[in-house]
Tab-separated table of C-alpha atoms in Angstrom:
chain	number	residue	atom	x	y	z
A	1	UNK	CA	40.116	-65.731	-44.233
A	2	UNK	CA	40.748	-64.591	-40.879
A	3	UNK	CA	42.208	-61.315	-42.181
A	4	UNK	CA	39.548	-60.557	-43.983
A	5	UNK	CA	37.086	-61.192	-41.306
A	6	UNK	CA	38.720	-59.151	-38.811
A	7	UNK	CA	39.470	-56.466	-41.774
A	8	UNK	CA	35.781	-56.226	-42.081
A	9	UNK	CA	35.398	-55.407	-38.630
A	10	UNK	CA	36.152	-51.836	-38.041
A	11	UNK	CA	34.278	-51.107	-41.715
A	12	UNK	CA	31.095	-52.465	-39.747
A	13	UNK	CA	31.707	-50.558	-36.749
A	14	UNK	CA	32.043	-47.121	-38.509
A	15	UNK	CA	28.568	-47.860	-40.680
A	16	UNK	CA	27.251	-48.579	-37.049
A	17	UNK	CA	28.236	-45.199	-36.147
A	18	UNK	CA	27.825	-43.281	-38.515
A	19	UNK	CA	24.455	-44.732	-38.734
A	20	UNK	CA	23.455	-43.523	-35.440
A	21	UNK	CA	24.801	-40.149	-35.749
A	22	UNK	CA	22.168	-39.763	-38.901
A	23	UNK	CA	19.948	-41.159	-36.198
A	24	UNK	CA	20.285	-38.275	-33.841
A	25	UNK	CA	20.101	-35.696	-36.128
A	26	UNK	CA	17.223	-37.224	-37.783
A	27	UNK	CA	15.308	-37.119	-33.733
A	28	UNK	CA	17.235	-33.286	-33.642
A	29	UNK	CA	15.351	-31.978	-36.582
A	30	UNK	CA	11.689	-34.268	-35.942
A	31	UNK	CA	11.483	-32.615	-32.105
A	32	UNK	CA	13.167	-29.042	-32.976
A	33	UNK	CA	9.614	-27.569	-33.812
A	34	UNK	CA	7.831	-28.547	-30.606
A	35	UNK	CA	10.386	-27.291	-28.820
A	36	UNK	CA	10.294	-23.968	-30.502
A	37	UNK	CA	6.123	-23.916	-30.194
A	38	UNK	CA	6.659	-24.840	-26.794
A	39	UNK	CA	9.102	-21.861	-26.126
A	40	UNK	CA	7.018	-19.244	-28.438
A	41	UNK	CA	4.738	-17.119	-26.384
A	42	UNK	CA	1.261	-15.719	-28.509
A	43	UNK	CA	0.471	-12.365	-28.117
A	44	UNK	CA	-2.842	-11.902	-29.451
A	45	UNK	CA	-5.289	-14.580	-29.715
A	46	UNK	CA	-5.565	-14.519	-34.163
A	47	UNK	CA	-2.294	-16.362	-33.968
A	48	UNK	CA	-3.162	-18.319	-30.993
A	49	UNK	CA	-6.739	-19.888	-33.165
A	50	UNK	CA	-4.196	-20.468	-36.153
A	51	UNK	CA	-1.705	-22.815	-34.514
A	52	UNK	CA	-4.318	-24.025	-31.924
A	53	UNK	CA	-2.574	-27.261	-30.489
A	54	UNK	CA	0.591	-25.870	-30.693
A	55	UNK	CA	-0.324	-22.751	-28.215
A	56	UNK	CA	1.610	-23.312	-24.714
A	57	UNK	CA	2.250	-19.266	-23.458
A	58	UNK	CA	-0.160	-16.487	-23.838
A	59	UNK	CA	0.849	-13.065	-23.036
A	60	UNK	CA	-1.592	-10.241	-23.956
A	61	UNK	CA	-0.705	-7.296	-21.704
A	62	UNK	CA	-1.259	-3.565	-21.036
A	63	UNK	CA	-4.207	-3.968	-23.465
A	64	UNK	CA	-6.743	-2.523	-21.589
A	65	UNK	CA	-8.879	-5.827	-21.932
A	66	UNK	CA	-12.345	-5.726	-20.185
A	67	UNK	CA	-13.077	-9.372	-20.691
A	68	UNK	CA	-11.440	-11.798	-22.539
A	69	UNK	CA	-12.769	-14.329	-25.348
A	70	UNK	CA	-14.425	-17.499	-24.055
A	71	UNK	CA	-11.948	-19.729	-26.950
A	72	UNK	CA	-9.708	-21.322	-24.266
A	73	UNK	CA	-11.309	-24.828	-25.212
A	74	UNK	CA	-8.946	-24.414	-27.976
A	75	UNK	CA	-5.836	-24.616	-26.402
A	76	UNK	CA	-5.432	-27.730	-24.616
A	77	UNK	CA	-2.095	-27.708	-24.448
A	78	UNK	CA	-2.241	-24.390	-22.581
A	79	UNK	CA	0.583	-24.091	-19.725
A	80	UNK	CA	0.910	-20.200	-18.721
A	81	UNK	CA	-1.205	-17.514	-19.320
A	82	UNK	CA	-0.241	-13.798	-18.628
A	83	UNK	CA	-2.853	-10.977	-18.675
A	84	UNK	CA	-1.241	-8.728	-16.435
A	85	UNK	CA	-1.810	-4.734	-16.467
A	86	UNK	CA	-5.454	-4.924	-18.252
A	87	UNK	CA	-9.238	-4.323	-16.519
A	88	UNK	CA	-10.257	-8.010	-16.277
A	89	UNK	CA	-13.522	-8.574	-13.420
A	90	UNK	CA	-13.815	-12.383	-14.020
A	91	UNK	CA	-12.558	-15.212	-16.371
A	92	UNK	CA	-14.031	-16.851	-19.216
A	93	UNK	CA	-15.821	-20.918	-18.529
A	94	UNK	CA	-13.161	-22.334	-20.750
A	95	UNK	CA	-10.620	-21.266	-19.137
A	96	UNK	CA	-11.515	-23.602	-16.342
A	97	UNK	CA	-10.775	-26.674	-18.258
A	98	UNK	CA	-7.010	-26.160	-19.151
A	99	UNK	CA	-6.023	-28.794	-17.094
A	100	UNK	CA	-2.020	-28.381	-17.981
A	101	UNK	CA	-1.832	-24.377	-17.169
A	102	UNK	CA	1.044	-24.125	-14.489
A	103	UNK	CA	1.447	-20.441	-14.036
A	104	UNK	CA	-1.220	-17.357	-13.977
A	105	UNK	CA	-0.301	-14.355	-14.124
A	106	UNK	CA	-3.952	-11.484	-13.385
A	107	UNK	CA	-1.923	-8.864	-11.635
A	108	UNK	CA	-3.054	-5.200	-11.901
A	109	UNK	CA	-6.471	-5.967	-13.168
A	110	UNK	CA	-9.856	-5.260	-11.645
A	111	UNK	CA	-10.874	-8.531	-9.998
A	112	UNK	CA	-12.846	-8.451	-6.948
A	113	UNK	CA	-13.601	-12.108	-6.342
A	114	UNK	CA	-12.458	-15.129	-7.844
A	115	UNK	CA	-14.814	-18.268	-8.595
A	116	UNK	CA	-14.957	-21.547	-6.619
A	117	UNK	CA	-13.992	-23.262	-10.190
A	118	UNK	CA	-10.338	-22.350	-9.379
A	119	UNK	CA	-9.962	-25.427	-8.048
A	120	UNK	CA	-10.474	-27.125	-11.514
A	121	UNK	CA	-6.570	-25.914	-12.362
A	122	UNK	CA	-4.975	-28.909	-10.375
A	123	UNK	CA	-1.855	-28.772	-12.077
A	124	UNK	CA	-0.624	-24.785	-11.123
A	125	UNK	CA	1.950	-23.739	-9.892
A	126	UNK	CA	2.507	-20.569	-9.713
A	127	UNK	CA	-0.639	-17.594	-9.069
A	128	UNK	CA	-0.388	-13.883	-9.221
A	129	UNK	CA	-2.927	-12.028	-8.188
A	130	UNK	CA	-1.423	-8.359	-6.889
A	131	UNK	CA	-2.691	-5.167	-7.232
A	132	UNK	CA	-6.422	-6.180	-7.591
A	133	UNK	CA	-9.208	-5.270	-5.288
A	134	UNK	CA	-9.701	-8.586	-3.865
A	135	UNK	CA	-12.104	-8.974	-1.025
A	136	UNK	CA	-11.836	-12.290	-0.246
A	137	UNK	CA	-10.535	-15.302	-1.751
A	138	UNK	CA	-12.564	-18.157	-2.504
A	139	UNK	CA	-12.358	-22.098	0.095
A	140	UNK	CA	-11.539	-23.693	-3.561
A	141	UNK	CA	-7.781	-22.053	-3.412
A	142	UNK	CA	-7.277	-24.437	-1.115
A	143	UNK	CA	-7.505	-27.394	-3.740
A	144	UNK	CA	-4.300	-25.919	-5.541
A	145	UNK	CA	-2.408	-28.639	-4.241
A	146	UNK	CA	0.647	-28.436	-6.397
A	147	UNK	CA	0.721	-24.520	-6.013
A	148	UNK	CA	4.551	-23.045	-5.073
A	149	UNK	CA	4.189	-19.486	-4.970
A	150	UNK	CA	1.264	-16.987	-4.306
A	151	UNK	CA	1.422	-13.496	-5.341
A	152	UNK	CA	-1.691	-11.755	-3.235
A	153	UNK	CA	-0.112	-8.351	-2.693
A	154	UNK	CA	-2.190	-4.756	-2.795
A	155	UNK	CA	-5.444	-5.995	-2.673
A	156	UNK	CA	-8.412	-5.393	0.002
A	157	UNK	CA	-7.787	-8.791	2.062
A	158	UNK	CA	-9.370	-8.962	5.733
A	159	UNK	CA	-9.000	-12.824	6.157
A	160	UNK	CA	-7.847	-16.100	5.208
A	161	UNK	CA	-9.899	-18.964	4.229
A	162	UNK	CA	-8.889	-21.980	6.477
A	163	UNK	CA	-8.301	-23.482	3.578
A	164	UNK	CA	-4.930	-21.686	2.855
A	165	UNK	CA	-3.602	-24.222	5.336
A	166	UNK	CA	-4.357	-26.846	2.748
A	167	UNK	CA	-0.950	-25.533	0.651
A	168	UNK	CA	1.254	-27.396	1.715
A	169	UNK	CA	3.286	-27.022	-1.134
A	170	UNK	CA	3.525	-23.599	-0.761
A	171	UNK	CA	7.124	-21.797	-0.876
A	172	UNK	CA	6.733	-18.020	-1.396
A	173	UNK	CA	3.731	-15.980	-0.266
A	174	UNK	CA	3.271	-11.791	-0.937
A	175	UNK	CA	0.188	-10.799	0.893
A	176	UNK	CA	1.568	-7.608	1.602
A	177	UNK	CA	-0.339	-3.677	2.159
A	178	UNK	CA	-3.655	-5.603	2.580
A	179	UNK	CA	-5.971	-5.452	5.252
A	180	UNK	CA	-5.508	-8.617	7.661
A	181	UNK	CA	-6.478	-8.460	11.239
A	182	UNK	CA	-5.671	-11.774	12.219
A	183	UNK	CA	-4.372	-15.493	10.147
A	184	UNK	CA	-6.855	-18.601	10.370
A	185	UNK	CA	-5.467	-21.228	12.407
A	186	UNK	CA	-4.383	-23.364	10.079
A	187	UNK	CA	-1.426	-21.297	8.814
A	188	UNK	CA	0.757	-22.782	10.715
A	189	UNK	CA	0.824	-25.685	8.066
A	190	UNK	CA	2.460	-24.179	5.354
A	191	UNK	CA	5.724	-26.147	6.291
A	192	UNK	CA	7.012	-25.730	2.835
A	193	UNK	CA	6.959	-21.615	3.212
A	194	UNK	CA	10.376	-20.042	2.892
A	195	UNK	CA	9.510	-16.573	1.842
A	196	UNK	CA	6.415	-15.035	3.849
A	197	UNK	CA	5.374	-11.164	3.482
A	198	UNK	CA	3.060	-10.003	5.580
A	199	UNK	CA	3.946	-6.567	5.929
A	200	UNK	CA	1.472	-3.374	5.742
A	201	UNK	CA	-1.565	-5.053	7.339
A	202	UNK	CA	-3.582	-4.811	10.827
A	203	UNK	CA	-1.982	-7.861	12.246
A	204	UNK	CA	-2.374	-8.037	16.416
A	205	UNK	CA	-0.841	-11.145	17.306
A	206	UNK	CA	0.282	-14.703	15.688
A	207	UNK	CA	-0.750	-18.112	15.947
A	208	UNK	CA	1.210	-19.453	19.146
A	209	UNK	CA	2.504	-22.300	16.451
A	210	UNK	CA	4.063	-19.954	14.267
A	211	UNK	CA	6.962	-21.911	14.908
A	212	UNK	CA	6.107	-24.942	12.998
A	213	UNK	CA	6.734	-22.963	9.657
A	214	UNK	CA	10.329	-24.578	9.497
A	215	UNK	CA	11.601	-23.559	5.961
A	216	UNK	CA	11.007	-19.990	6.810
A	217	UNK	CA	13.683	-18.112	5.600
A	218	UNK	CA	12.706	-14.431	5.145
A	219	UNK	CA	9.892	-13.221	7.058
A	220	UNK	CA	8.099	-9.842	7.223
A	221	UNK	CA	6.127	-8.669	9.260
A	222	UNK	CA	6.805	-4.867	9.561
A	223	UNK	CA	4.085	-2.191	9.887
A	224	UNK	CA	1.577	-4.103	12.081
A	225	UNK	CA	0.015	-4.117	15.102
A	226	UNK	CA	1.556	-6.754	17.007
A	227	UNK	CA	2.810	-6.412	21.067
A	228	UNK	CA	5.072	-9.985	20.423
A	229	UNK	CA	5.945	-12.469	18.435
A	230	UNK	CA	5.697	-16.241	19.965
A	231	UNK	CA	8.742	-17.980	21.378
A	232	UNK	CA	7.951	-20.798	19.086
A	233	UNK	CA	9.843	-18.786	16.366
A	234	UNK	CA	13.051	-20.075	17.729
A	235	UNK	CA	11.819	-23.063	15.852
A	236	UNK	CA	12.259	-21.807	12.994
A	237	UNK	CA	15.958	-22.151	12.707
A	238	UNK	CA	16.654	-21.571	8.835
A	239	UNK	CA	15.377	-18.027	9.013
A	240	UNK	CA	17.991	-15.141	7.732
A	241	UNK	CA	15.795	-11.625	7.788
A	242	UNK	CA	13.352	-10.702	9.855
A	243	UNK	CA	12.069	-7.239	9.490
A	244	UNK	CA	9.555	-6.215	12.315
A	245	UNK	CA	9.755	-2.636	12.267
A	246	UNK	CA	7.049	-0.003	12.999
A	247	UNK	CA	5.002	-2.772	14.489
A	248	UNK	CA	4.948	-0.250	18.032
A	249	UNK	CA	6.486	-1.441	20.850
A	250	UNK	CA	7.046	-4.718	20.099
A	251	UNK	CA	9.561	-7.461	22.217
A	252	UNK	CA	11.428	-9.417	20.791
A	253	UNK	CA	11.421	-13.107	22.190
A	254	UNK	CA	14.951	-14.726	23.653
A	255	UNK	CA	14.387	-18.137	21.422
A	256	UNK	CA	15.413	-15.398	18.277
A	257	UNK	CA	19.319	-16.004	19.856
A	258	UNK	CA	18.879	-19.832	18.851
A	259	UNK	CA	18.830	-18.936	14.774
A	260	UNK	CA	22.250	-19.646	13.842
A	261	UNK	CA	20.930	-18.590	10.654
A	262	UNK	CA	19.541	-15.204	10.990
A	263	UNK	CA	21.886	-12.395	9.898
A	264	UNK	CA	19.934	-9.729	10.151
A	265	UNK	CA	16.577	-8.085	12.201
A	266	UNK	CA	14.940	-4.961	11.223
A	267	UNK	CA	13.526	-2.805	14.489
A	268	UNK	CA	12.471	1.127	14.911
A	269	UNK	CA	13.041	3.234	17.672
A	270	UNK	CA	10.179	2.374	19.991
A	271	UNK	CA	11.408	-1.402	19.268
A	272	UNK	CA	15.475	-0.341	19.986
A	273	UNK	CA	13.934	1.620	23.360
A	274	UNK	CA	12.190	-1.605	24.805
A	275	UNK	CA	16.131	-3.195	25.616
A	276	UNK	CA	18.504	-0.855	27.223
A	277	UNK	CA	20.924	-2.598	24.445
A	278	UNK	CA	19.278	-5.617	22.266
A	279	UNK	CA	22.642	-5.857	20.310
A	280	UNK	CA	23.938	-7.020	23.721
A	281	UNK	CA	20.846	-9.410	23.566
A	282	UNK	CA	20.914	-11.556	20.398
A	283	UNK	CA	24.162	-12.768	18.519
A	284	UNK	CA	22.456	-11.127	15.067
A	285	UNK	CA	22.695	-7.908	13.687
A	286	UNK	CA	19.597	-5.303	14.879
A	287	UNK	CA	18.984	-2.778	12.823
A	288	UNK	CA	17.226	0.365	13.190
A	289	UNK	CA	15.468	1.338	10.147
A	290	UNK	CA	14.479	5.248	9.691
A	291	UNK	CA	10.484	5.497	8.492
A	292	UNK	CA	11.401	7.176	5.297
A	293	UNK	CA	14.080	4.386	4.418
A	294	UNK	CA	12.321	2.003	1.578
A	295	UNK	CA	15.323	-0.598	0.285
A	296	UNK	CA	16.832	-1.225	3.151
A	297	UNK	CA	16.739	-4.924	3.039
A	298	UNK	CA	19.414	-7.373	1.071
A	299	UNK	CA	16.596	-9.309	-0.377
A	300	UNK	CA	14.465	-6.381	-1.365
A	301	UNK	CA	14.021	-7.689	-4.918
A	302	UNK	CA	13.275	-11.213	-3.951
């Protein structure tokens, strides 16, 4: 008898198994299609209405679209939209309550302003907004309190909101070849920041907390007006680049030799001419950058 019991054993144990092997493949095959409908990005909107629920990505681009259809109510599982390279002035009401979209992408369209409804997409993540004609952005971007990065580039900025300060999520912000005389006072908040462009704008001076931005790692600031940057940048020890070329004559503060971090700073002549020799000054590398010189940076494509 007790050969037989412990005969039956291992018989058991392989039905076990083999059991929950059918198991798995069973879950494989039930959950394969909503991962594939989650992975599938629509192109036009007819197959978007015909597998309504199902729709996670929308990409209609370089389509010339003037306005687009007000049918968002029927995708409520919506999670990135991208309607890049078209003529879009404003955004349909529906749109407004896809509570689940994560990443916009309205870059080379037509906008001019944005509504104060932005603030109904609590959940996004990521917003790009280059190459419009922006004139002003709305105090409801501040309410994006989960947003990461924030394309802004090429547009017709001249301020801030205060609420901007209210990111504090915030890792990578383009607001580059813009108009910006000065940054609200609450910048300095955007401790999460590690990628900052601020290049090709009117800037005069910055906040005297600039420091407090901690994560910075690459920070541009080249083709402005500024006379200085604050000694409170010596705070900011995790930076690598710094590019503050053709910002006039423009000193460099001593804290900058602190950065054990910071490989590299970009200068112009008038900057160079302010030391006798600033390589002699700072442990990092200076480097004079020629006005017709574009890529010149290691994390151009960043």
């Amino acid at each position: 008898m007790e050969k037989r019991a412990s005969a039956s054993k291992p018989v058991c144990l392989s039905v076990t198994l083999q059991d929950m092997k059918m198991g798995f493949v069973f879950l494989w095959f039930m959950f394969l299609p909503m991962v594939v409908f989650a992975d599938r990005i629509y192109t036009n909107f007819e197959d978007a209405l015909s597998e309504k629920t199902l729709v996670h990505k929308i990409k209609i681009t370089y389509q010339q679209l003037d306005t687009l259809p007000d049918i968002f109510d029927y995708f409520p599982n919506l999670e990135e939209i991208n309607f890049s390279n078209n003529r879009l002035r404003s955004l349909p009401t529906s749109l407004f309550r896809c509570k689940n979209l994560r990443k916009i992408n309205l870059q080379k369209n037509k906008f001019e302003q944005l509504p104060n409804e932005l603030h109904h997409f609590s959940n996004l993540q990521e917003l790009s907004l280059s190459y419009n004609q922006l004139q002003s952005l709305p105090d409801s971007i501040g309410n994006l309190k989960r947003l990461t990065q924030l394309g802004l580039k090429q547009n017709q900025l001249s301020a801030l909101p205060f609420s901007i300060g209210w990111l504090t999520r915030l890792e990578k912000l383009t607001i580059s070849y813009n108009n910006l005389i000065e940054l609200p006072s609450s910048f300095s908040q955007l401790r999460s920041l590690q990628f900052l462009d601020l290049s090709n704008n009117y800037l005069e001076w910055l906040p005297n907390d600039f420091g407090m931005l901690i994560q910075l790692r690459f920070l541009y600031l080249n083709r402005n007006r500024l006379k200085f940057i604050p000694e409170s940048i010596g705070n900011c020890q995790l930076l690598q680049e710094l590019d503050v070329s053709f910002c006039g004559v423009l000193q460099l503060p001593s804290t900058l030799s602190n950065i054990q971090k910071l490989d590299y700073v970009y200068v112009d002549r008038r900057t160079v001419m302010f030391y006798p020799d600033p390589r002699n000054r700072f442990r990092q590398h200076i480097i004079e950058v020629d006005a017709g010189e574009i890529n010149y940076r290691p994390s151009q494509s960043f």
